Amino acid sequence: MNSQTPLLRQIHPSFLKGDQASTQAFRPTPKDKDRLSFDDGDQISAQAAWIRYTNERGLQSVGVLAVAVQQCEGENLEVDPDGVPDPEHVSVNFAGKTNGQRRTISKHLRDFAMARGWQVGPEEATE
Amino acid sequence: MTKEILLEPHFEGERFHHHTLPLSLLRDVEALQGIILEIAKDNYREAHPTLKRLPPRFSDRYELHMSARQGSFVAEIALIQDHELLPGCDPRIEQAKHARDRFLDVLVHFQQQHQGPPPTLPEAAWSYLEKFGRGLKPEESIRLVRGETIEVKFTQELRRRLLLSRPGSQPLTEEVRLLAKVGGLVLRERILSLELGDGRMITAVINDQQIRDLGPVTVSEFGKRWVLVKGIASLDANQHLLRIEEAETVEPLDALDPLVQLEQLRQLPAGWLDGEGLPPGRELMSLVGQWLEEHQHDDGEPPRLYPTAEGGVEAEWRIGRLDLSIEFDASSYMAEWHALDLDSGEVDEQQVSLRDGSGLKALGVKLQRVLADGGTKPSAAAEGGPA
């Protein structure tokens, strides 16, 4: 993993309206315990990560967006290639950030990701 | 001529605060004509059992008139009294009052939920009772007073109780504003099928103009295209929609229309976020819906509405170079405004309790100002009040 490595993020269908992903997709929910999950795009393709997430795990994702490692680090976030639960898993740590900071960061990350474009999908919304 | 006031329906609710009555409710008031007339006819027949026919022009003699005076909106329903008769000498007045009293007695019976059979009403009056109060919204009522002892607050709920008591099992009719997906369209028969939130399909017969209003619909859009239908619907005793009896307007809605997005949020199941997300509650949804309806310009950039994992709603706008989000937090019951100027990096944050009506209104005015400015003024986000 280097500063240009794409970090792959699964997007829940409820976090997509029209062509725009919610900033919520780029900040931790309470169940994430400050650590936002990504896959290391140098180790697994976006397509393979999406298939594993949806088909094998049965979780919901309309597609995959990505941000670069340096874009996370530019927001003063620690990027931790923890390898759990998958070898390619990466956690981006939001610990110590206030709610306001998390919102600002998630807006930046969402915009970086949308500017890079969808790596997989998005599937047509069912609604 | 003098007028003898029979009833003074007080229309109570937000819509009547300017002392006016929406024209759509005139039909409801008009129903009083049929109610009084049919009961008067029935009373007459009971009093004159040997007569085979009503007196000629009986109906004309009971033509009711409406005038209005100030209040929320207070209508005066009156008979016009022939000036040639001495006061108290017109028999119609007593008969009309008798009919009114019988009508009010029935309402009182259902309002007070008395045990035992209610006072009967003539069969012919029921079609008019069906119309009376049909246009009321849940929070509205029509207050009917007789003397100092009888006061009826006629609401949707009282109307339902009354109509469910009528002989036979006929569906209720109510005015509805229904958001649904187009489930099918049979042009030749002008039948529009509507897919409801629970997956059930109902039909509406629409007219040529409404077909034009709907615009071209392809088969591939069935189950996806949203439409707002206003009209009169029939419902069963469990309040389930059966069909649209009379469509007044049919309006296609964009997928990003806030009404559509709110409906999608309402349909979220528990555990929507891979088993963990709470769906937004009814009270919060109602509050967000009303707030947006009041402050979101129809021609402005629409918000994107997303659920939050904790049962809240997050509204997000991109207005020029301003990235604005407002989280309506279900757990803290706060609205959290966060506006990021993408050029300067300046952030404006504000929190308002969802129980603070004036604070929420001020936040709405702030949103309106930002939307009107198009996010172009660097200070736009910071102008709207205390941070």
Short mmCIF file of N, CA and C in Angstrom, two decimals, chain B residues 204-309:
data_model
loop_
_atom_site.label_atom_id
_atom_site.label_comp_id
_atom_site.label_asym_id
_atom_site.label_seq_id
_atom_site.Cartn_x
_atom_site.Cartn_y
_atom_site.Cartn_z
N ALA B 204 -57.44 3.76 -10.31
CA ALA B 204 -58.08 5.08 -10.36
C ALA B 204 -58.51 5.30 -11.80
N VAL B 205 -59.75 5.72 -11.98
CA VAL B 205 -60.19 6.10 -13.32
C VAL B 205 -59.82 7.56 -13.50
N ILE B 206 -59.06 7.84 -14.56
CA ILE B 206 -58.61 9.23 -14.77
C ILE B 206 -59.13 9.73 -16.11
N ASN B 207 -59.09 11.04 -16.29
CA ASN B 207 -59.63 11.61 -17.53
C ASN B 207 -58.50 11.92 -18.51
N ASP B 208 -58.90 12.37 -19.69
CA ASP B 208 -57.91 12.61 -20.75
C ASP B 208 -56.87 13.64 -20.34
N GLN B 209 -57.32 14.69 -19.65
CA GLN B 209 -56.37 15.72 -19.23
C GLN B 209 -55.36 15.15 -18.25
N GLN B 210 -55.83 14.29 -17.36
CA GLN B 210 -54.92 13.69 -16.37
C GLN B 210 -53.94 12.72 -17.04
N ILE B 211 -54.39 12.08 -18.10
CA ILE B 211 -53.45 11.23 -18.87
C ILE B 211 -52.36 12.11 -19.48
N ARG B 212 -52.78 13.28 -19.99
CA ARG B 212 -51.79 14.21 -20.55
C ARG B 212 -50.86 14.72 -19.44
N ASP B 213 -51.43 15.02 -18.28
CA ASP B 213 -50.61 15.50 -17.16
C ASP B 213 -49.57 14.46 -16.75
N LEU B 214 -49.97 13.21 -16.85
CA LEU B 214 -49.08 12.12 -16.45
C LEU B 214 -47.89 12.00 -17.41
N GLY B 215 -48.13 12.34 -18.68
CA GLY B 215 -47.08 12.24 -19.68
C GLY B 215 -46.88 10.81 -20.11
N PRO B 216 -45.98 10.59 -21.09
CA PRO B 216 -45.77 9.22 -21.57
C PRO B 216 -45.19 8.32 -20.48
N VAL B 217 -45.74 7.14 -20.36
CA VAL B 217 -45.23 6.17 -19.38
C VAL B 217 -44.94 4.88 -20.12
N THR B 218 -43.71 4.40 -20.01
CA THR B 218 -43.37 3.14 -20.66
C THR B 218 -43.54 1.99 -19.65
N VAL B 219 -43.69 0.79 -20.19
CA VAL B 219 -43.88 -0.39 -19.34
C VAL B 219 -42.70 -0.53 -18.37
N SER B 220 -41.50 -0.18 -18.85
CA SER B 220 -40.32 -0.33 -17.99
C SER B 220 -40.36 0.61 -16.78
N GLU B 221 -41.22 1.63 -16.85
CA GLU B 221 -41.31 2.58 -15.73
C GLU B 221 -42.34 2.14 -14.69
N PHE B 222 -43.14 1.10 -15.03
CA PHE B 222 -44.12 0.64 -14.06
C PHE B 222 -43.39 0.15 -12.81
N GLY B 223 -43.87 0.58 -11.66
CA GLY B 223 -43.23 0.18 -10.40
C GLY B 223 -42.08 1.10 -10.02
N LYS B 224 -41.77 2.10 -10.87
CA LYS B 224 -40.66 3.00 -10.56
C LYS B 224 -41.09 4.46 -10.57
N ARG B 225 -42.00 4.81 -11.44
CA ARG B 225 -42.41 6.21 -11.62
C ARG B 225 -43.38 6.61 -10.51
N TRP B 226 -43.10 7.75 -9.89
CA TRP B 226 -43.93 8.21 -8.76
C TRP B 226 -44.97 9.20 -9.24
N VAL B 227 -46.11 9.15 -8.58
CA VAL B 227 -47.19 10.05 -8.95
C VAL B 227 -47.94 10.47 -7.68
N LEU B 228 -48.40 11.73 -7.68
CA LEU B 228 -49.20 12.23 -6.56
C LEU B 228 -50.63 12.39 -7.05
N VAL B 229 -51.53 11.67 -6.41
CA VAL B 229 -52.94 11.69 -6.83
C VAL B 229 -53.76 12.30 -5.70
N LYS B 230 -54.56 13.30 -6.05
CA LYS B 230 -55.51 13.85 -5.08
C LYS B 230 -56.91 13.53 -5.57
N GLY B 231 -57.76 13.13 -4.66
CA GLY B 231 -59.12 12.81 -5.07
C GLY B 231 -59.88 12.14 -3.96
N ILE B 232 -60.99 11.55 -4.33
CA ILE B 232 -61.85 10.88 -3.35
C ILE B 232 -61.64 9.38 -3.49
N ALA B 233 -61.29 8.77 -2.36
CA ALA B 233 -61.00 7.34 -2.36
C ALA B 233 -62.03 6.61 -1.51
N SER B 234 -62.27 5.36 -1.84
CA SER B 234 -63.10 4.54 -0.95
C SER B 234 -62.16 3.67 -0.12
N LEU B 235 -62.57 3.48 1.14
CA LEU B 235 -61.76 2.71 2.08
C LEU B 235 -62.65 1.68 2.77
N ASP B 236 -62.04 0.59 3.20
CA ASP B 236 -62.82 -0.39 3.95
C ASP B 236 -62.84 0.00 5.44
N ALA B 237 -63.49 -0.83 6.23
CA ALA B 237 -63.67 -0.49 7.64
C ALA B 237 -62.34 -0.42 8.39
N ASN B 238 -61.30 -1.03 7.84
CA ASN B 238 -59.98 -0.99 8.47
C ASN B 238 -59.12 0.14 7.92
N GLN B 239 -59.73 1.05 7.22
CA GLN B 239 -59.05 2.21 6.66
C GLN B 239 -58.07 1.84 5.54
N HIS B 240 -58.25 0.70 4.93
CA HIS B 240 -57.42 0.34 3.79
C HIS B 240 -58.03 0.91 2.52
N LEU B 241 -57.18 1.53 1.70
CA LEU B 241 -57.67 2.09 0.44
C LEU B 241 -58.16 0.97 -0.46
N LEU B 242 -59.33 1.18 -1.07
CA LEU B 242 -59.85 0.20 -2.02
C LEU B 242 -59.65 0.68 -3.45
N ARG B 243 -59.99 1.94 -3.71
CA ARG B 243 -59.80 2.49 -5.05
C ARG B 243 -59.94 4.01 -4.97
N ILE B 244 -59.47 4.69 -6.02
CA ILE B 244 -59.72 6.12 -6.14
C ILE B 244 -61.01 6.26 -6.93
N GLU B 245 -62.03 6.80 -6.29
CA GLU B 245 -63.33 6.92 -6.95
C GLU B 245 -63.33 8.08 -7.94
N GLU B 246 -62.66 9.15 -7.55
CA GLU B 246 -62.69 10.35 -8.38
C GLU B 246 -61.35 11.05 -8.23
N ALA B 247 -60.55 11.00 -9.28
CA ALA B 247 -59.23 11.65 -9.22
C ALA B 247 -59.40 13.12 -9.61
N GLU B 248 -58.93 14.01 -8.74
CA GLU B 248 -59.02 15.44 -9.06
C GLU B 248 -57.77 15.92 -9.76
N THR B 249 -56.62 15.48 -9.26
CA THR B 249 -55.37 15.82 -9.94
C THR B 249 -54.45 14.60 -9.95
N VAL B 250 -53.66 14.50 -11.01
CA VAL B 250 -52.67 13.43 -11.14
C VAL B 250 -51.37 14.11 -11.54
N GLU B 251 -50.38 14.04 -10.67
CA GLU B 251 -49.16 14.82 -10.89
C GLU B 251 -47.93 13.90 -10.82
N PRO B 252 -47.20 13.77 -11.93
CA PRO B 252 -45.98 12.96 -11.85
C PRO B 252 -44.93 13.66 -11.00
N LEU B 253 -44.17 12.90 -10.24
CA LEU B 253 -43.14 13.48 -9.37
C LEU B 253 -41.77 12.92 -9.73
N ASP B 254 -40.79 13.80 -9.67
CA ASP B 254 -39.41 13.42 -9.89
C ASP B 254 -38.94 12.54 -8.73
N ALA B 255 -38.00 11.65 -9.01
CA ALA B 255 -37.51 10.75 -7.95
C ALA B 255 -36.84 11.51 -6.81
N LEU B 256 -36.35 12.73 -7.10
CA LEU B 256 -35.71 13.52 -6.04
C LEU B 256 -36.68 14.49 -5.37
N ASP B 257 -37.94 14.44 -5.75
CA ASP B 257 -38.91 15.29 -5.06
C ASP B 257 -38.91 14.91 -3.58
N PRO B 258 -38.83 15.89 -2.68
CA PRO B 258 -38.79 15.55 -1.24
C PRO B 258 -39.93 14.64 -0.80
N LEU B 259 -41.11 14.79 -1.41
CA LEU B 259 -42.23 13.92 -1.03
C LEU B 259 -41.90 12.46 -1.30
N VAL B 260 -41.28 12.22 -2.46
CA VAL B 260 -40.92 10.85 -2.83
C VAL B 260 -39.84 10.32 -1.90
N GLN B 261 -38.84 11.16 -1.64
CA GLN B 261 -37.75 10.70 -0.77
C GLN B 261 -38.26 10.41 0.65
N LEU B 262 -39.16 11.26 1.13
CA LEU B 262 -39.71 11.02 2.48
C LEU B 262 -40.50 9.71 2.51
N GLU B 263 -41.25 9.46 1.44
CA GLU B 263 -42.02 8.21 1.39
C GLU B 263 -41.08 7.00 1.39
N GLN B 264 -39.98 7.12 0.66
CA GLN B 264 -39.00 6.00 0.66
C GLN B 264 -38.43 5.78 2.06
N LEU B 265 -38.19 6.87 2.77
CA LEU B 265 -37.68 6.73 4.15
C LEU B 265 -38.73 6.07 5.04
N ARG B 266 -40.01 6.42 4.83
CA ARG B 266 -41.08 5.82 5.64
C ARG B 266 -41.15 4.31 5.42
N GLN B 267 -40.76 3.88 4.24
CA GLN B 267 -40.90 2.46 3.92
C GLN B 267 -39.69 1.63 4.36
N LEU B 268 -38.70 2.28 4.96
CA LEU B 268 -37.52 1.52 5.39
C LEU B 268 -37.90 0.54 6.50
N PRO B 269 -37.45 -0.71 6.39
CA PRO B 269 -37.74 -1.67 7.45
C PRO B 269 -36.74 -1.52 8.61
N ALA B 270 -37.09 -2.07 9.75
CA ALA B 270 -36.13 -2.12 10.86
C ALA B 270 -34.93 -2.95 10.40
N GLY B 271 -33.74 -2.51 10.77
CA GLY B 271 -32.52 -3.24 10.37
C GLY B 271 -32.12 -2.99 8.94
N TRP B 272 -32.52 -1.81 8.40
CA TRP B 272 -32.26 -1.53 6.98
C TRP B 272 -30.77 -1.46 6.66
N LEU B 273 -29.92 -1.16 7.67
CA LEU B 273 -28.48 -1.02 7.40
C LEU B 273 -27.80 -2.35 7.74
N ASP B 274 -28.00 -3.31 6.86
CA ASP B 274 -27.42 -4.64 7.06
C ASP B 274 -27.73 -5.18 8.46
N GLY B 275 -28.99 -5.04 8.84
CA GLY B 275 -29.46 -5.62 10.09
C GLY B 275 -29.44 -4.68 11.27
N GLU B 276 -28.88 -3.45 11.12
CA GLU B 276 -28.70 -2.60 12.29
C GLU B 276 -29.40 -1.24 12.26
N GLY B 277 -29.85 -0.77 11.13
CA GLY B 277 -30.38 0.59 11.07
C GLY B 277 -31.79 0.71 11.63
N LEU B 278 -32.01 1.82 12.38
CA LEU B 278 -33.36 2.11 12.86
C LEU B 278 -34.09 2.93 11.80
N PRO B 279 -35.32 2.59 11.48
CA PRO B 279 -36.06 3.45 10.54
C PRO B 279 -36.50 4.73 11.24
N PRO B 280 -36.57 5.86 10.52
CA PRO B 280 -37.02 7.10 11.15
C PRO B 280 -38.45 6.93 11.68
N GLY B 281 -38.71 7.49 12.86
CA GLY B 281 -40.03 7.39 13.46
C GLY B 281 -41.03 8.31 12.80
N ARG B 282 -42.31 8.03 13.05
CA ARG B 282 -43.39 8.79 12.40
C ARG B 282 -43.36 10.26 12.80
N GLU B 283 -43.10 10.53 14.09
CA GLU B 283 -43.12 11.92 14.57
C GLU B 283 -42.01 12.74 13.90
N LEU B 284 -40.83 12.14 13.82
CA LEU B 284 -39.70 12.84 13.19
C LEU B 284 -39.98 13.07 11.71
N MET B 285 -40.53 12.05 11.04
CA MET B 285 -40.81 12.18 9.62
C MET B 285 -41.82 13.30 9.36
N SER B 286 -42.81 13.36 10.23
CA SER B 286 -43.82 14.40 10.07
C SER B 286 -43.19 15.78 10.24
N LEU B 287 -42.33 15.90 11.24
CA LEU B 287 -41.67 17.18 11.51
C LEU B 287 -40.78 17.59 10.33
N VAL B 288 -39.97 16.64 9.85
CA VAL B 288 -39.06 16.95 8.73
C VAL B 288 -39.87 17.32 7.48
N GLY B 289 -40.94 16.55 7.23
CA GLY B 289 -41.77 16.81 6.06
C GLY B 289 -42.38 18.20 6.10
N GLN B 290 -42.92 18.57 7.25
CA GLN B 290 -43.54 19.90 7.37
C GLN B 290 -42.51 21.01 7.26
N TRP B 291 -41.37 20.78 7.88
CA TRP B 291 -40.31 21.81 7.85
C TRP B 291 -39.83 22.03 6.41
N LEU B 292 -39.63 20.95 5.68
CA LEU B 292 -39.17 21.09 4.30
C LEU B 292 -40.25 21.73 3.43
N GLU B 293 -41.50 21.34 3.66
CA GLU B 293 -42.57 21.90 2.85
C GLU B 293 -42.64 23.42 3.05
N GLU B 294 -42.34 23.84 4.26
CA GLU B 294 -42.42 25.27 4.56
C GLU B 294 -41.22 26.04 4.03
N HIS B 295 -40.05 25.42 4.03
CA HIS B 295 -38.85 26.21 3.77
C HIS B 295 -38.08 25.83 2.50
N GLN B 296 -38.38 24.70 1.92
CA GLN B 296 -37.65 24.30 0.71
C GLN B 296 -38.38 24.87 -0.50
N HIS B 297 -37.70 25.73 -1.26
CA HIS B 297 -38.32 26.31 -2.45
C HIS B 297 -38.56 25.21 -3.48
N ASP B 298 -39.73 25.28 -4.13
CA ASP B 298 -40.02 24.30 -5.17
C ASP B 298 -39.00 24.37 -6.31
N ASP B 299 -38.55 25.61 -6.61
CA ASP B 299 -37.64 25.76 -7.74
C ASP B 299 -36.18 25.76 -7.29
N GLY B 300 -35.93 25.54 -6.01
CA GLY B 300 -34.55 25.51 -5.52
C GLY B 300 -33.95 24.12 -5.65
N GLU B 301 -32.67 24.04 -5.39
CA GLU B 301 -31.97 22.76 -5.41
C GLU B 301 -32.63 21.82 -4.39
N PRO B 302 -33.14 20.65 -4.83
CA PRO B 302 -33.81 19.79 -3.84
C PRO B 302 -32.78 19.12 -2.94
N PRO B 303 -33.16 18.87 -1.69
CA PRO B 303 -32.22 18.15 -0.83
C PRO B 303 -32.21 16.68 -1.19
N ARG B 304 -31.13 16.02 -0.87
CA ARG B 304 -31.10 14.56 -0.92
C ARG B 304 -31.29 14.09 0.52
N LEU B 305 -32.27 13.25 0.71
CA LEU B 305 -32.64 12.82 2.06
C LEU B 305 -32.18 11.39 2.29
N TYR B 306 -31.35 11.22 3.29
CA TYR B 306 -30.80 9.90 3.61
C TYR B 306 -31.17 9.53 5.04
N PRO B 307 -31.40 8.25 5.28
CA PRO B 307 -31.63 7.84 6.68
C PRO B 307 -30.30 7.81 7.41
N THR B 308 -30.35 7.98 8.73
CA THR B 308 -29.14 7.75 9.52
C THR B 308 -29.34 6.44 10.28
N ALA B 309 -28.25 5.84 10.66
CA ALA B 309 -28.32 4.53 11.31
C ALA B 309 -29.10 4.59 12.61
#
